[in-house]
Amino acid sequence: MNWYDKAIIYQIYPKSFQDTNDDGIGDLRGVIKHLNYVKSIGCNTIWLNPIFVSPQVDNGYDVSNYFAIDPILGDMNDFTELIQKAHHLGLHIILDLPINHTSDQHPWFKDAINNPNSIFKDYYIWHQEVDGHEPNNWGSFFGGSVWEKNPNNENDYYFHLFDKRMPDLNWKNPEVQKSIADIGKFWLGKGVDGFRLDAFIHIAKANLEQNSLLTNEKYPADDTFYARLPKVKEYLGNFVRDIKAYKPDTFLFGEASSAKARDAAEYTRPNEDGCDVVVNSGNYGEVYDDSNSEIPGFFQTRRLSLDCLKKTYVTWESILNGISLPTLTWGNHDISRVLDRLNLPVENTDVAKLLAMLMFLQRGVPVIYYGEELGMHGLKFQHINDFNDQRAVDLIKTLRKKSFDDKTILQLLNNQDEMTARGPMQWDTSKYHGFSKKQPWNWALTDENNVEQELKQPTSVATFYQSLLALKKDDCFTNGDYQLLITDPEIYAYLRQTNADKGLVIVNFSTEAKTYHLPQGKWKQMLTNHVVKVSDGNVTIDPWGCCALESKK
C-alpha cells in the first residue's frame, strides 16, 4: 500500500487562507501558521492551489514561471520552511500543476510570437487562417473562439481552450513533455510529495480541420474535440514514467472535470503509468432545474438527488474496484460551496455533519475544501458588478440581453458562481474573521462560523469533523469493501467490511424520523450527529440524522 492510499486531503486556496503581511492576500506563511490546525482536524495531506509566478488572469492557473513562487504568496525560503514543518508534522504537500497551458507572459510564448525562428513556436498549437477566419468553429470554455490571432502575424492563430491569455501547450512535441516533467522533478527535489494535474484530460486535441456540428452557438464548446482523446493516455504515460522514475512514491492526483467512471479507470489502471486517483466535477448527486432554458446550465438552480448520488457512487465504486480509489468530495474552488448550491436546510448544522459522514466514510480518498469543516458558507455579494470572473461576466451580459433583472442575476451568481467559494478563511470573531487586518482581496457578506468558536464547542461541525476523520482512519473505513444497501428512498446507507469487522453508515435525508433494520451483528455506535436509538435490531434516526456503527468479529 502507498502512503496516498490513506490520504485525507485538505485543499487550501492560498490567497484566501491566511494573510500574514496585511496586504489582503493570503500567503505561504499563513499556511505555515496553521499546519497544526490542519493536522488537528484529521487531515494528513495538503493540496495547494497554484503558487507559481502568474499574472493572475485565472487566479494562478496562468503560469509565467514554473520555477519560482509568486511574490504575492512569498518566496522559496517560505516554501522550504513550509515543506520542512509540514513533513515534521507528518503532513504531505501536493502542488496544483497546470499542464495544459501557460500564461501568454511565459518566456516560451513570448519568444514564440516575437522570434520568427523561435524553437518555442512548436511548444504551442498554431494554424493559419482559413478563408479569412478562424481555422474552425470550436468554442473556448471561457467563451468565444479557441483561436486568437498572433499579435505579430494576423494570419496566424494560436489555440487557447481557456482565456486567450492562456495558450495551450502542444503535447505532440516531445520537448514539451520533457519540459513539464522537468518542472515536476524540480519541485520534487524541493520536497513536494505529489501533484494535482490540472486539466490533464485536455492535453490532446483532435484534427484541427474539423468543425463542431453543434449549431446553437457561433463557437460551441464541444469537448468532443479536446477532452479524453486517445492520445491523452500516451502523453500522460510519458510524463508519469519520467516522474515515477525520479521519485516512485509521488502522488499523481488527476483533475478530469468531465470524466466518467470508466474514464477514471482507464487513467488509473495499475502498472499502466497513469494517475493514482482521478477527481471529476460530476459526483455531487446534483440535478438541475432546466425549466428556464435561457439560463446557462452551470447557473441553473440545483438540488441534491439522493437517487442520483446512490447511482453515481455505486457505479464509481464498482468500476474502480481493484483499479484505484474514488475521490470523495463535495466541491472545490471551481464551484460554489455545497451548503449554498443545493436545496438543503442550511440553517441546520446537522446537515453539514451528515453530508460529511455520507461522503467521507465511503471507500476512497477524502478531499475537504478549506472551511468546509466549519460548515462555512460562500460569500454573498451585494451587486452584480462585484463579480469579475469570466464566467460571471459572460452570464451578466447574456442574461441582461434577455431582459433578466439584476436582482435575479445576482441570486444566480451568489448561489452558483465559483468566486463565492474563494472567500477568506474564518479564524475568529474579529474584523475580517482574523484572516487579515486589511480588507481581503475577495470580500463580501459571510456567515459567522469560525475556527476559534467551533473548536470550543463539543457539538460543532468542526468537532464532528475531528471525530469523523479519526473514524475514517479505522481499518474498516479505510480498507473495507463497499456495499451500497437497498433502503427507503430518503435513506443513504452502506456497509464497509474487512475480515475482522464491519462498518455501517446510515444517513436520513428526511424531515421525519426513520427506522432501519440492522444487518446481523453486535453493533456499537461510533459517531452520530445527535442521539440515535438502537433496540431490537433496529436503529431509529431523527430527521437529518446520521450514524456510523461498527461490529467486531
XYZ file of C-alpha atoms in Angstrom:
553
model
C 0.000 0.000 0.000
C 1.203 3.514 -0.860
C 1.061 6.407 1.589
C -1.522 8.193 -0.545
C -3.962 5.286 -0.315
C -4.599 6.607 3.208
C -4.521 10.280 2.247
C -7.075 12.651 3.728
C -6.628 15.800 1.672
C -7.240 19.363 2.822
C -7.456 21.777 -0.105
C -6.067 25.230 0.580
C -6.677 28.197 -1.699
C -3.545 30.106 -0.585
C -4.821 33.594 -1.440
C -7.769 33.060 0.888
C -6.348 31.073 3.805
C -4.312 33.482 5.982
C -2.691 36.842 5.294
C 0.413 37.436 7.432
C 1.730 40.683 5.890
C -1.591 42.579 5.849
C -1.876 43.159 2.129
C -5.286 41.472 1.988
C -3.941 38.388 0.198
C -3.178 35.064 1.833
C 0.367 33.741 1.654
C 2.588 30.727 2.333
C 3.468 31.961 5.793
C -0.239 31.859 6.524
C -0.289 28.185 5.571
C 2.731 27.546 7.806
C 0.942 29.280 10.683
C -1.957 26.832 10.546
C -0.288 23.490 9.824
C -1.122 22.282 13.311
C -4.746 23.203 12.740
C -4.906 21.129 9.538
C -3.438 18.174 11.392
C -5.812 18.667 14.327
C -8.823 18.325 12.021
C -7.534 14.910 10.972
C -6.073 15.612 7.537
C -2.644 14.293 6.529
C -2.180 15.861 3.084
C -2.416 19.456 1.867
C -3.259 20.374 -1.715
C -2.217 23.915 -2.558
C -3.827 25.707 -5.479
C -1.149 27.162 -7.836
C 1.638 29.088 -6.121
C 3.855 29.773 -9.165
C 4.590 33.202 -10.669
C 1.483 34.314 -12.543
C -0.218 37.432 -13.944
C -3.282 36.111 -12.053
C -5.621 36.259 -15.050
C -7.069 32.974 -13.808
C -6.011 33.111 -10.161
C -2.677 31.386 -10.706
C -3.636 28.802 -13.326
C -1.934 31.030 -15.916
C 1.726 30.367 -15.069
C 4.522 32.613 -16.342
C 7.343 30.993 -14.343
C 7.044 27.428 -13.033
C 10.310 27.590 -11.104
C 9.517 30.387 -8.643
C 6.912 31.328 -6.056
C 4.608 34.209 -6.936
C 5.770 37.209 -4.830
C 2.218 37.854 -3.592
C 2.434 34.487 -1.803
C 6.035 34.561 -0.576
C 9.362 33.196 -1.772
C 11.339 29.978 -1.948
C 12.541 30.328 1.640
C 8.919 30.366 2.782
C 8.206 27.306 0.680
C 11.219 25.432 2.040
C 10.088 26.180 5.590
C 6.567 25.047 4.713
C 7.811 21.697 3.404
C 10.089 21.116 6.384
C 7.459 21.941 9.000
C 4.720 20.008 7.212
C 6.885 16.899 6.964
C 7.900 17.250 10.620
C 4.192 17.069 11.489
C 3.650 14.074 9.226
C 1.810 16.104 6.595
C 2.323 15.676 2.839
C 2.228 18.568 0.363
C 0.875 18.315 -3.187
C 1.029 21.203 -5.648
C -1.512 22.151 -8.277
C 0.344 21.870 -11.600
C -1.309 23.376 -14.713
C -0.013 21.220 -17.579
C -2.435 22.032 -20.405
C -1.474 25.669 -20.889
C 0.777 28.525 -19.753
C 0.358 32.266 -19.447
C 0.944 34.343 -22.570
C 3.617 36.051 -20.427
C 5.619 32.839 -20.149
C 9.068 33.179 -21.805
C 8.267 30.276 -24.129
C 5.234 32.022 -25.590
C 6.795 35.480 -25.680
C 9.697 34.084 -27.680
C 7.310 32.130 -29.907
C 5.482 35.284 -31.051
C 8.473 37.653 -31.135
C 11.144 35.494 -32.748
C 10.364 34.179 -36.279
C 12.851 31.343 -35.771
C 11.891 30.523 -32.204
C 12.388 26.927 -31.102
C 9.423 27.544 -28.779
C 6.915 28.126 -31.595
C 6.218 24.394 -31.612
C 5.612 24.449 -27.852
C 2.146 25.796 -28.702
C -0.636 24.996 -31.174
C -0.861 27.152 -34.314
C -2.867 27.269 -37.516
C -3.145 29.634 -40.435
C -6.472 31.356 -41.054
C -8.981 29.550 -43.251
C -10.929 31.623 -45.798
C -10.211 34.755 -43.805
C -11.429 33.474 -40.429
C -10.582 31.098 -37.595
C -9.350 27.590 -38.539
C -12.522 26.010 -37.088
C -15.584 26.901 -35.002
C -14.519 25.338 -31.728
C -15.550 27.288 -28.653
C -13.462 28.114 -25.592
C -14.571 27.154 -22.086
C -14.311 30.864 -21.267
C -16.473 31.953 -24.200
C -15.763 32.840 -27.833
C -13.402 31.023 -30.164
C -10.484 28.827 -29.088
C -8.400 30.740 -31.639
C -6.665 34.087 -31.162
C -4.604 35.935 -33.726
C -0.852 36.094 -33.298
C -0.290 39.770 -32.384
C 2.709 39.821 -34.728
C 1.132 37.887 -37.626
C -2.568 38.430 -38.216
C -2.900 35.356 -40.480
C -1.549 33.076 -37.757
C -3.759 31.839 -34.900
C -2.852 30.196 -31.605
C -5.099 27.818 -29.661
C -6.450 28.549 -26.155
C -9.007 26.315 -24.526
C -9.447 28.774 -21.663
C -8.712 32.517 -21.612
C -6.962 33.982 -24.674
C -4.090 34.910 -22.360
C -3.595 31.197 -21.583
C -2.289 29.493 -24.756
C -2.436 25.689 -24.851
C 0.764 23.681 -24.933
C 1.475 21.317 -27.823
C 1.885 17.932 -26.169
C 2.673 16.343 -29.536
C 6.099 17.925 -29.112
C 8.378 15.617 -27.047
C 10.223 18.709 -25.798
C 7.014 19.947 -24.168
C 6.548 16.608 -22.445
C 10.145 16.679 -21.213
C 9.862 20.306 -20.053
C 6.734 19.640 -17.982
C 8.361 16.566 -16.437
C 11.442 18.657 -15.616
C 9.195 21.147 -13.818
C 7.729 18.316 -11.776
C 11.156 16.933 -10.889
C 12.339 20.388 -9.828
C 9.576 20.602 -7.210
C 10.007 17.003 -6.153
C 13.608 17.935 -5.469
C 12.286 20.670 -3.182
C 10.433 18.038 -1.156
C 6.978 18.071 -2.732
C 5.060 14.782 -2.354
C 2.825 14.959 -5.403
C 0.826 16.974 -7.893
C -2.735 17.676 -8.843
C -2.572 17.550 -12.637
C -4.874 20.351 -13.717
C -6.926 19.782 -16.886
C -4.833 16.784 -17.963
C -7.708 15.314 -19.992
C -7.360 18.214 -22.449
C -3.699 17.795 -23.425
C -4.605 16.021 -26.704
C -6.608 17.709 -29.462
C -8.444 16.295 -32.473
C -7.794 17.146 -36.123
C -7.829 20.948 -36.262
C -9.502 20.890 -39.671
C -12.767 19.591 -38.170
C -15.723 21.755 -37.223
C -18.231 21.130 -34.487
C -21.688 20.291 -35.819
C -23.392 21.858 -32.800
C -25.198 24.891 -34.170
C -26.778 26.552 -31.144
C -23.801 28.916 -30.803
C -21.308 30.518 -33.159
C -18.443 28.935 -31.210
C -19.839 25.858 -29.410
C -17.795 24.467 -26.514
C -17.758 20.897 -27.811
C -15.278 18.812 -25.822
C -15.576 16.002 -28.370
C -12.526 17.628 -29.940
C -10.385 18.385 -26.894
C -11.201 16.114 -23.955
C -10.427 12.470 -23.133
C -8.951 11.706 -26.568
C -6.833 8.525 -27.011
C -3.513 10.398 -27.106
C -4.108 11.728 -23.579
C -3.179 8.349 -22.147
C 0.029 8.202 -24.192
C 1.157 11.704 -23.213
C 0.176 11.139 -19.596
C 2.081 7.850 -19.535
C 5.283 9.506 -20.738
C 5.009 12.128 -18.017
C 4.183 9.614 -15.279
C 7.081 7.288 -16.183
C 9.515 10.187 -16.006
C 8.159 11.422 -12.660
C 7.885 7.998 -11.004
C 11.402 7.070 -12.144
C 12.632 10.158 -10.304
C 10.508 9.607 -7.169
C 8.437 6.396 -7.136
C 6.079 7.385 -4.312
C 4.951 10.623 -5.971
C 1.187 11.036 -5.692
C -0.420 11.998 -9.011
C -3.922 13.319 -8.492
C -5.541 13.859 -11.889
C -8.227 16.508 -12.387
C -10.691 15.406 -15.056
C -13.781 17.557 -14.732
C -15.896 15.671 -17.268
C -14.574 12.142 -16.702
C -16.932 9.251 -16.174
C -16.093 6.250 -14.004
C -14.777 4.235 -16.961
C -12.546 7.149 -17.985
C -11.160 7.289 -14.456
C -10.477 3.547 -14.606
C -8.540 3.944 -17.859
C -6.402 6.754 -16.441
C -5.586 4.906 -13.193
C -5.009 1.269 -14.195
C -2.178 -0.233 -12.111
C 1.106 -0.750 -13.983
C -0.046 1.392 -16.926
C 1.724 4.654 -15.986
C -1.324 6.741 -15.198
C -2.641 8.825 -12.340
C -3.021 7.324 -8.889
C -6.536 8.748 -8.499
C -8.806 10.908 -10.638
C -11.288 13.523 -9.453
C -14.160 14.832 -11.531
C -16.805 17.529 -11.095
C -19.945 15.480 -11.516
C -20.140 13.287 -8.431
C -22.248 15.553 -6.240
C -25.630 13.938 -6.928
C -26.970 17.184 -8.336
C -29.919 17.593 -10.653
C -30.675 20.849 -12.409
C -33.886 22.797 -12.739
C -33.841 23.270 -16.501
C -37.327 24.751 -16.698
C -35.840 28.029 -17.895
C -33.591 27.171 -20.832
C -32.437 30.779 -21.146
C -30.243 30.329 -18.048
C -26.911 28.639 -18.898
C -26.675 25.162 -17.360
C -23.920 25.956 -14.848
C -26.067 28.640 -13.185
C -29.381 26.832 -13.092
C -30.865 26.048 -9.682
C -29.710 22.689 -8.357
C -30.898 20.248 -5.763
C -29.452 17.101 -4.279
C -30.966 13.906 -5.645
C -30.270 11.028 -3.291
C -31.169 8.585 -6.058
C -28.628 10.214 -8.396
C -25.978 10.193 -5.669
C -26.545 6.500 -4.982
C -26.272 5.593 -8.661
C -23.148 7.696 -9.042
C -21.214 6.162 -6.173
C -22.253 2.575 -6.689
C -21.061 2.982 -10.299
C -17.714 4.533 -9.372
C -17.100 2.105 -6.526
C -17.909 -0.884 -8.738
C -15.920 0.175 -11.801
C -12.851 1.340 -9.872
C -12.784 -1.665 -7.526
C -9.409 -3.370 -7.909
C -8.081 -0.484 -10.010
C -7.911 2.692 -7.935
C -9.708 4.609 -5.220
C -12.515 7.076 -5.924
C -12.094 10.622 -4.675
C -14.690 11.719 -2.134
C -15.561 15.392 -2.253
C -18.394 17.896 -2.099
C -16.631 20.623 -4.031
C -13.589 22.789 -4.689
C -12.540 26.251 -5.834
C -14.380 25.950 -9.174
C -17.897 25.671 -7.773
C -19.921 27.321 -5.022
C -19.952 25.752 -1.577
C -22.156 22.712 -1.144
C -24.418 24.274 1.511
C -25.231 27.158 -0.857
C -25.759 25.493 -4.190
C -28.062 22.654 -3.116
C -31.617 22.933 -1.861
C -30.951 21.849 1.731
C -31.985 23.282 5.133
C -28.672 25.055 5.554
C -29.528 26.611 8.919
C -29.399 23.103 10.398
C -25.806 22.189 11.357
C -26.822 18.513 11.305
C -26.911 18.772 7.503
C -23.223 19.712 7.244
C -22.384 16.779 9.505
C -24.464 14.208 7.652
C -23.043 15.299 4.284
C -19.545 14.763 5.658
C -20.331 11.334 7.109
C -22.103 10.153 3.981
C -19.244 11.151 1.693
C -16.023 10.570 3.589
C -16.623 7.150 5.160
C -17.128 5.601 1.733
C -14.243 3.779 0.055
C -11.919 6.408 -1.326
C -9.732 9.441 -0.711
C -11.495 12.355 1.053
C -10.840 15.852 -0.291
C -12.019 18.612 2.054
C -12.194 22.184 0.792
C -10.911 24.689 3.346
C -13.666 25.923 5.667
C -15.965 23.050 4.789
C -15.138 21.569 8.182
C -16.781 24.639 9.751
C -19.983 24.335 7.767
C -18.771 27.525 6.103
C -20.951 29.256 3.529
C -19.883 31.206 0.480
C -19.660 34.960 0.154
C -22.851 36.873 -0.548
C -22.122 39.768 -2.883
C -24.454 42.774 -2.889
C -24.019 43.908 -6.505
C -23.506 42.021 -9.744
C -20.590 44.349 -10.540
C -18.725 42.752 -7.633
C -18.242 39.676 -9.843
C -15.320 39.931 -12.271
C -14.548 36.306 -13.139
C -15.079 35.478 -16.804
C -17.942 33.043 -16.283
C -19.880 35.625 -14.256
C -19.172 38.429 -16.714
C -20.491 36.283 -19.574
C -23.631 35.373 -17.587
C -24.393 39.003 -16.769
C -24.001 40.020 -20.414
C -26.103 37.090 -21.657
C -28.993 37.476 -19.218
C -29.193 41.271 -19.488
C -29.687 40.844 -23.227
C -32.580 38.516 -22.385
C -34.100 41.152 -20.070
C -33.347 39.402 -16.770
C -33.312 41.899 -13.897
C -30.109 42.391 -11.888
C -31.667 41.005 -8.695
C -32.342 37.648 -10.362
C -28.878 37.559 -11.906
C -27.281 38.358 -8.538
C -29.136 35.495 -6.873
C -27.938 33.051 -9.540
C -24.359 34.253 -9.101
C -24.429 34.077 -5.302
C -25.809 30.549 -5.409
C -23.510 29.099 -8.068
C -20.508 31.239 -9.014
C -17.064 29.948 -8.068
C -15.861 33.256 -6.610
C -18.315 32.902 -3.719
C -16.336 29.830 -2.597
C -12.997 31.652 -2.521
C -13.686 33.913 0.438
C -11.274 34.320 3.364
C -10.947 31.504 5.880
C -12.799 32.397 9.079
C -10.443 32.063 12.038
C -12.089 34.177 14.758
C -14.697 36.843 15.529
C -12.508 39.854 14.762
C -12.877 42.091 11.725
C -12.277 40.120 8.514
C -12.501 36.948 10.643
C -8.828 37.073 11.627
C -7.772 36.485 8.015
C -6.125 39.898 7.714
C -6.094 43.374 9.179
C -6.823 44.713 5.705
C -9.927 44.066 3.622
C -9.389 40.727 1.846
C -8.886 40.562 -1.909
C -12.230 38.723 -2.252
C -14.687 40.094 0.269
C -18.453 40.246 0.800
C -21.016 39.298 3.432
C -20.316 35.973 5.122
C -21.671 33.815 7.922
C -20.182 33.861 11.426
C -18.759 30.329 11.579
C -15.131 30.421 12.719
C -12.401 28.146 13.983
C -11.941 29.791 17.379
C -15.537 29.269 18.453
C -16.180 25.922 16.797
C -13.216 24.135 18.332
C -14.524 25.106 21.780
C -17.964 23.621 21.139
C -18.331 19.830 21.557
C -21.303 19.731 19.166
C -19.900 21.978 16.414
C -19.314 20.937 12.808
C -15.530 21.246 13.263
C -15.546 18.972 16.314
C -17.677 16.483 14.388
C -15.137 16.511 11.543
C -12.362 15.699 14.002
C -14.254 12.638 15.223
C -15.289 11.645 11.717
C -11.781 11.775 10.235
C -10.417 9.853 13.217
C -13.015 7.164 12.453
C -12.061 7.248 8.755
C -8.582 6.034 9.760
C -10.081 2.876 11.243
C -9.112 -0.098 9.075
C -12.731 -0.858 8.276
C -13.399 2.603 6.821
C -10.024 2.804 5.087
C -9.644 -0.645 3.564
C -13.048 -2.293 3.862
C -15.106 -3.412 0.877
C -18.013 -1.186 -0.052
C -21.646 -2.195 -0.481
C -24.456 0.285 -1.049
C -27.579 -1.017 0.696
C -31.147 -1.044 -0.605
C -33.136 1.305 1.608
C -36.001 3.726 1.929
C -35.563 6.370 -0.858
C -34.751 9.023 1.768
C -32.008 6.974 3.440
C -28.440 6.571 2.220
C -26.803 3.518 3.791
C -23.706 1.476 3.034
C -21.663 -1.316 4.542
C -17.859 -1.405 4.830
C -16.342 -4.790 5.648
C -12.949 -6.383 6.279
C -12.160 -9.880 7.506
C -12.060 -8.519 11.046
C -15.028 -6.170 11.312
C -17.897 -4.372 9.658
C -18.838 -0.700 9.486
C -22.295 0.632 8.742
C -23.252 4.192 7.813
C -26.893 5.315 7.764
C -27.994 8.824 6.811
C -31.556 10.154 6.971
C -32.311 12.823 4.338
C -35.806 13.430 5.633
C -37.832 15.739 7.822
C -39.220 12.670 9.590
C -37.641 10.054 11.859
C -36.757 6.823 10.042
C -36.279 3.284 11.337
C -33.756 0.988 9.680
C -33.355 -2.751 10.311
C -29.726 -3.538 11.111
C -27.817 -6.378 9.453
C -26.756 -9.232 11.697
C -24.010 -8.332 14.139
C -23.225 -6.771 17.504
C -23.406 -3.125 16.506
C -21.775 -0.362 18.504
C -22.409 3.321 17.897
C -19.196 5.066 16.812
C -20.425 8.513 15.769
C -23.758 10.304 15.348
C -24.810 13.896 14.783
C -27.344 13.574 17.622
C -28.995 10.869 19.697
C -29.775 7.660 17.815
C -31.929 4.880 19.299
C -30.925 1.240 18.796
C -33.235 -1.542 20.007
C -34.440 -4.970 18.852
C -32.123 -4.952 15.857
C -33.431 -1.618 14.596
C -31.989 1.869 14.589
C -34.236 4.941 14.654
C -32.705 8.099 13.232
C -34.139 11.575 13.733
C -34.698 13.989 10.807
C -31.384 14.895 9.135
C -29.646 12.389 11.375
C -26.669 10.187 10.638
C -24.835 7.428 12.426
C -21.799 5.218 11.953
C -21.731 1.830 13.680
C -19.163 -0.966 13.894
C -19.442 -4.672 14.549
C -16.295 -6.557 15.537
C -15.866 -10.272 14.897
